[in-house]
XYZ file of N, CA, C and O in Angstrom:
320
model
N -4.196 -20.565 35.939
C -5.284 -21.321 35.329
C -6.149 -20.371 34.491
O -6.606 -19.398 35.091
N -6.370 -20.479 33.500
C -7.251 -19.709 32.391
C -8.476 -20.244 32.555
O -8.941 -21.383 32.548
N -8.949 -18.991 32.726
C -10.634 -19.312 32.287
C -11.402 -19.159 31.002
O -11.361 -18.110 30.359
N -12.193 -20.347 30.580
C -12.254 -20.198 28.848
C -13.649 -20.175 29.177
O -14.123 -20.529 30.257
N -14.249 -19.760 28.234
C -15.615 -19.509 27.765
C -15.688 -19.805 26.300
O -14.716 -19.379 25.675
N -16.757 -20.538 25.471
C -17.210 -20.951 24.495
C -18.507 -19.988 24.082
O -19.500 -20.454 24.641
N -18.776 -19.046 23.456
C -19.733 -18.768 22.674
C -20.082 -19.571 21.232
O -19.155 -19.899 20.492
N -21.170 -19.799 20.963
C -22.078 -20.254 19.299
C -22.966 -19.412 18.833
O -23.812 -18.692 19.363
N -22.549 -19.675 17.463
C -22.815 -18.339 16.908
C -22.475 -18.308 15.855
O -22.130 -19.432 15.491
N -22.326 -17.197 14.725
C -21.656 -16.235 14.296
C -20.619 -15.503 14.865
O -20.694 -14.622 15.721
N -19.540 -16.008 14.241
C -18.513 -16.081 15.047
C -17.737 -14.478 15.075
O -17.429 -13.700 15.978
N -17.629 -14.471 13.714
C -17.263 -12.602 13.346
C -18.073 -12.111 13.974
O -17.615 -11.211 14.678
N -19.967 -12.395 14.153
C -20.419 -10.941 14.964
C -19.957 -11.032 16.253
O -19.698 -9.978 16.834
N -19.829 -11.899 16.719
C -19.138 -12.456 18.327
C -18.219 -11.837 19.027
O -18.155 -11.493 20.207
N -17.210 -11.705 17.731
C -15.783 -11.377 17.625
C -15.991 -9.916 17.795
O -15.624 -9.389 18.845
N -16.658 -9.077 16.670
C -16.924 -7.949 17.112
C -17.338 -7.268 18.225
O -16.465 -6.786 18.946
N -18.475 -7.133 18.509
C -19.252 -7.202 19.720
C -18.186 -7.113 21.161
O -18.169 -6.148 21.924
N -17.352 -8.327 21.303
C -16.521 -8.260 22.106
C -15.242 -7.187 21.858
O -14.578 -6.452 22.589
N -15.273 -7.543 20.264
C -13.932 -6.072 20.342
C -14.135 -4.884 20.841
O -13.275 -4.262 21.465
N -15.509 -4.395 20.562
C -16.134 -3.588 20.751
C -16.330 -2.940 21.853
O -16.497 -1.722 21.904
N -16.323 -4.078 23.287
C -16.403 -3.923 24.107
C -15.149 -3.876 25.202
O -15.214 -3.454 26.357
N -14.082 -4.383 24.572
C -12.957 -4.262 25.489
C -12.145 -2.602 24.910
O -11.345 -1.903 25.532
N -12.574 -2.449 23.906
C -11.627 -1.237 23.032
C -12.827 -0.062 23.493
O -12.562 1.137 23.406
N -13.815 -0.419 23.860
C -14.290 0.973 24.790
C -14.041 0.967 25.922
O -14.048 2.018 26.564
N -13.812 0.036 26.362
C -13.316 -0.014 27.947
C -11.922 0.776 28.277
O -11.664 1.288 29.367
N -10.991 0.776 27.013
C -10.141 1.273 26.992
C -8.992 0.151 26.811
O -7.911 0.096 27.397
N -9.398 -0.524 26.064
C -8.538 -2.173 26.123
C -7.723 -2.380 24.258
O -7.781 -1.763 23.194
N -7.279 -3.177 24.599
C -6.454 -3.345 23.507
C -6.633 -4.706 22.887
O -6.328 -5.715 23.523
N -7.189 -4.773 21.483
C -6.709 -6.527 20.965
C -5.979 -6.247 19.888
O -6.127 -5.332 19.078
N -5.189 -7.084 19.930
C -4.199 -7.654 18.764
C -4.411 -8.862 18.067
O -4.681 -9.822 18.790
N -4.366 -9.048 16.973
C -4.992 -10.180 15.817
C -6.040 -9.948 15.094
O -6.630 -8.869 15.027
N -6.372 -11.163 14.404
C -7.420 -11.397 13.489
C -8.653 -12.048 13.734
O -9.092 -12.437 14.816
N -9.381 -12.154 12.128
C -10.768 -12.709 12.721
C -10.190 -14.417 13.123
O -11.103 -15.241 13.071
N -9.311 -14.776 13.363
C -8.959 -16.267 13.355
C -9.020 -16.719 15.103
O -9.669 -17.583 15.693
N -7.782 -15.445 15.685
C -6.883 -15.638 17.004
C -6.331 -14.547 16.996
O -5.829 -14.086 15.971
N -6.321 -13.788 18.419
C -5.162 -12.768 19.046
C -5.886 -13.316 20.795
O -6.415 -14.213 21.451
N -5.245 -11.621 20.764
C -5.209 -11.303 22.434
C -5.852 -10.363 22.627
O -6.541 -9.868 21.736
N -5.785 -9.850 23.922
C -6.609 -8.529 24.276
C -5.802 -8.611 25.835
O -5.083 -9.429 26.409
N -6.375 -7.269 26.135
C -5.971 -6.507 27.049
C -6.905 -5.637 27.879
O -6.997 -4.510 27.393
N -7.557 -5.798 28.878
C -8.210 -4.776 29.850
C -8.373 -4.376 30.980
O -8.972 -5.296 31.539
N -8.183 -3.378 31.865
C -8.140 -2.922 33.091
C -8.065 -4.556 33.794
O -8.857 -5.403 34.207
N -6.682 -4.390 33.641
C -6.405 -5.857 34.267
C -6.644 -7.547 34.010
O -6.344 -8.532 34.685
N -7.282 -7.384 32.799
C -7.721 -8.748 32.519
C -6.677 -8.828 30.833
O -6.472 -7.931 30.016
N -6.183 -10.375 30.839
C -5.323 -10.626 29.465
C -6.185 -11.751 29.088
O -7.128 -12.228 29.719
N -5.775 -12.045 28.118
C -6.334 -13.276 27.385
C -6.045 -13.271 25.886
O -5.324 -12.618 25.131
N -7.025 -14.406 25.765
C -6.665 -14.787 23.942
C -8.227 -15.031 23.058
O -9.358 -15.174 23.524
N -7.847 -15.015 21.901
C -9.163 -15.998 21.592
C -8.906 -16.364 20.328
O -8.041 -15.892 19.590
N -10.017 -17.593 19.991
C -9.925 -18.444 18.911
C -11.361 -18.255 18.307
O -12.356 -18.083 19.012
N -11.380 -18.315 16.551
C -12.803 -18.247 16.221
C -12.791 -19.136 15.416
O -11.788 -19.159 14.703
N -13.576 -19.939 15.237
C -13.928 -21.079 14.129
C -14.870 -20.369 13.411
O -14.957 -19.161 13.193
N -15.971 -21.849 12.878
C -16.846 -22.292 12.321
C -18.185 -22.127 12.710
O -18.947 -23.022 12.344
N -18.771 -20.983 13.517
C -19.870 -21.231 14.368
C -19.278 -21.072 15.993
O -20.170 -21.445 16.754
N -18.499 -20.793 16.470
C -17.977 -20.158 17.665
C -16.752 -19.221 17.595
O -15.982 -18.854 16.707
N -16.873 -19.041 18.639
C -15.639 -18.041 19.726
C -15.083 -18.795 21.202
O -15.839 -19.075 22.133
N -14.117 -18.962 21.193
C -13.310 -19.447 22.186
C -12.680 -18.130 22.983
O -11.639 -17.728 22.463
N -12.995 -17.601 23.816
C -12.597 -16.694 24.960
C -11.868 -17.306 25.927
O -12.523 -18.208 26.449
N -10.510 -17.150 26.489
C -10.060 -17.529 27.696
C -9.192 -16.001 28.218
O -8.539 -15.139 27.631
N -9.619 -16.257 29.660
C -8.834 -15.178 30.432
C -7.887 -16.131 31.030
O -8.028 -17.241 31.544
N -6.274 -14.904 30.672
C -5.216 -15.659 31.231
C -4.617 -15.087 32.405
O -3.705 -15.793 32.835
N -4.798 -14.186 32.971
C -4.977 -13.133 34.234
C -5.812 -11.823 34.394
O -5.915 -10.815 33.695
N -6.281 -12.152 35.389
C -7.316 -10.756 36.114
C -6.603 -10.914 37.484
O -5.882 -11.719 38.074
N -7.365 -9.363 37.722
C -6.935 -9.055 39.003
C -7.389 -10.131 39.859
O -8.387 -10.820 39.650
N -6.463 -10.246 40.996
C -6.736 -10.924 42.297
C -8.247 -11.443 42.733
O -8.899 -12.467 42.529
N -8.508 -9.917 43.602
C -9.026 -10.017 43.843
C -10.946 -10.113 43.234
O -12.027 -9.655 43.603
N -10.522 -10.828 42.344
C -11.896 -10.797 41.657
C -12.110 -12.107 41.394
O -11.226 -12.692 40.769
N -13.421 -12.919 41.841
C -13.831 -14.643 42.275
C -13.230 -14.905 40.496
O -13.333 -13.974 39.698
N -12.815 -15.836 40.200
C -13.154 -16.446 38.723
C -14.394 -17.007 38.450
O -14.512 -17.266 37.252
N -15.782 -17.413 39.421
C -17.307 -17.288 38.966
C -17.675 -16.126 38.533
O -18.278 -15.992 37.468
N -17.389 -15.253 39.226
C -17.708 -13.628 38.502
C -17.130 -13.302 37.056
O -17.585 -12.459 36.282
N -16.115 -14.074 36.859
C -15.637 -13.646 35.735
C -16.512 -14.727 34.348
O -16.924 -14.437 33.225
N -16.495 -15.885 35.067
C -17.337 -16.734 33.855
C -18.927 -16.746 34.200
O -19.608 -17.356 33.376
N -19.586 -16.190 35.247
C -20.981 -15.200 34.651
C -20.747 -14.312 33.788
O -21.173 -14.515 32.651
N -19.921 -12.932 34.106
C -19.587 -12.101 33.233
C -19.478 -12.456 31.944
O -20.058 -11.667 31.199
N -19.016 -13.238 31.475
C -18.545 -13.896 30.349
C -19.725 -14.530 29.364
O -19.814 -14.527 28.136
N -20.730 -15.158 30.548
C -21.914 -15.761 29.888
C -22.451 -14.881 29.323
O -22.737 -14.747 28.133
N -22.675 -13.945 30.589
C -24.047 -12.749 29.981
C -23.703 -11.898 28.759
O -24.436 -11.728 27.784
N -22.440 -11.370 28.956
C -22.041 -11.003 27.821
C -21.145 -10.925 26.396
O -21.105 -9.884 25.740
N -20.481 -12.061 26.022
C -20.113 -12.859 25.326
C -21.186 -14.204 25.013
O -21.305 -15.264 25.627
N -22.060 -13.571 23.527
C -22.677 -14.101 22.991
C -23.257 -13.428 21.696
O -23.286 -12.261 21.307
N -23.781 -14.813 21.097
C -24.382 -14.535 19.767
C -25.446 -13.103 19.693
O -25.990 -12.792 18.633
């Protein structure tokens, strides 16, 4: 089950910001400002950018980690 998160916004700074933050983590994305993926200490996913958002979904994390923790995480930091 994927967990998605919706940011609004500016969607490129969105986009950044988050690249920003998984590629210091030591993470990897692949794609454009449109749609790719990413990669980080255990967490995969995808994302989509429109018109005024970012579509974030995680498609595996580790186990042992709640999926509420992961979509707080997500709130606080995935945003405009």
């Amino acid at each position: 089950m994927a967990i998605s998160h919706m940011a609004y916004g500016d969607g490129a700074r969105i986009l950044a910001r988050a690249k920003g933050r998984i590629t210091g983590a030591g993470g990897t994305v692949q794609g454009d400002e449109k749609s790719g993926s990413f990669s980080v200490k255990g967490f995969e996913g995808t994302y989509d950018v429109g018109d005024g958002w970012v579509e974030i979904r995680v498609t595996d994390k580790p186990f042992f980690i709640p999926e509420e923790a992961v979509k707080s995480w997500l709130s606080s930091n995935v945003k405009a």
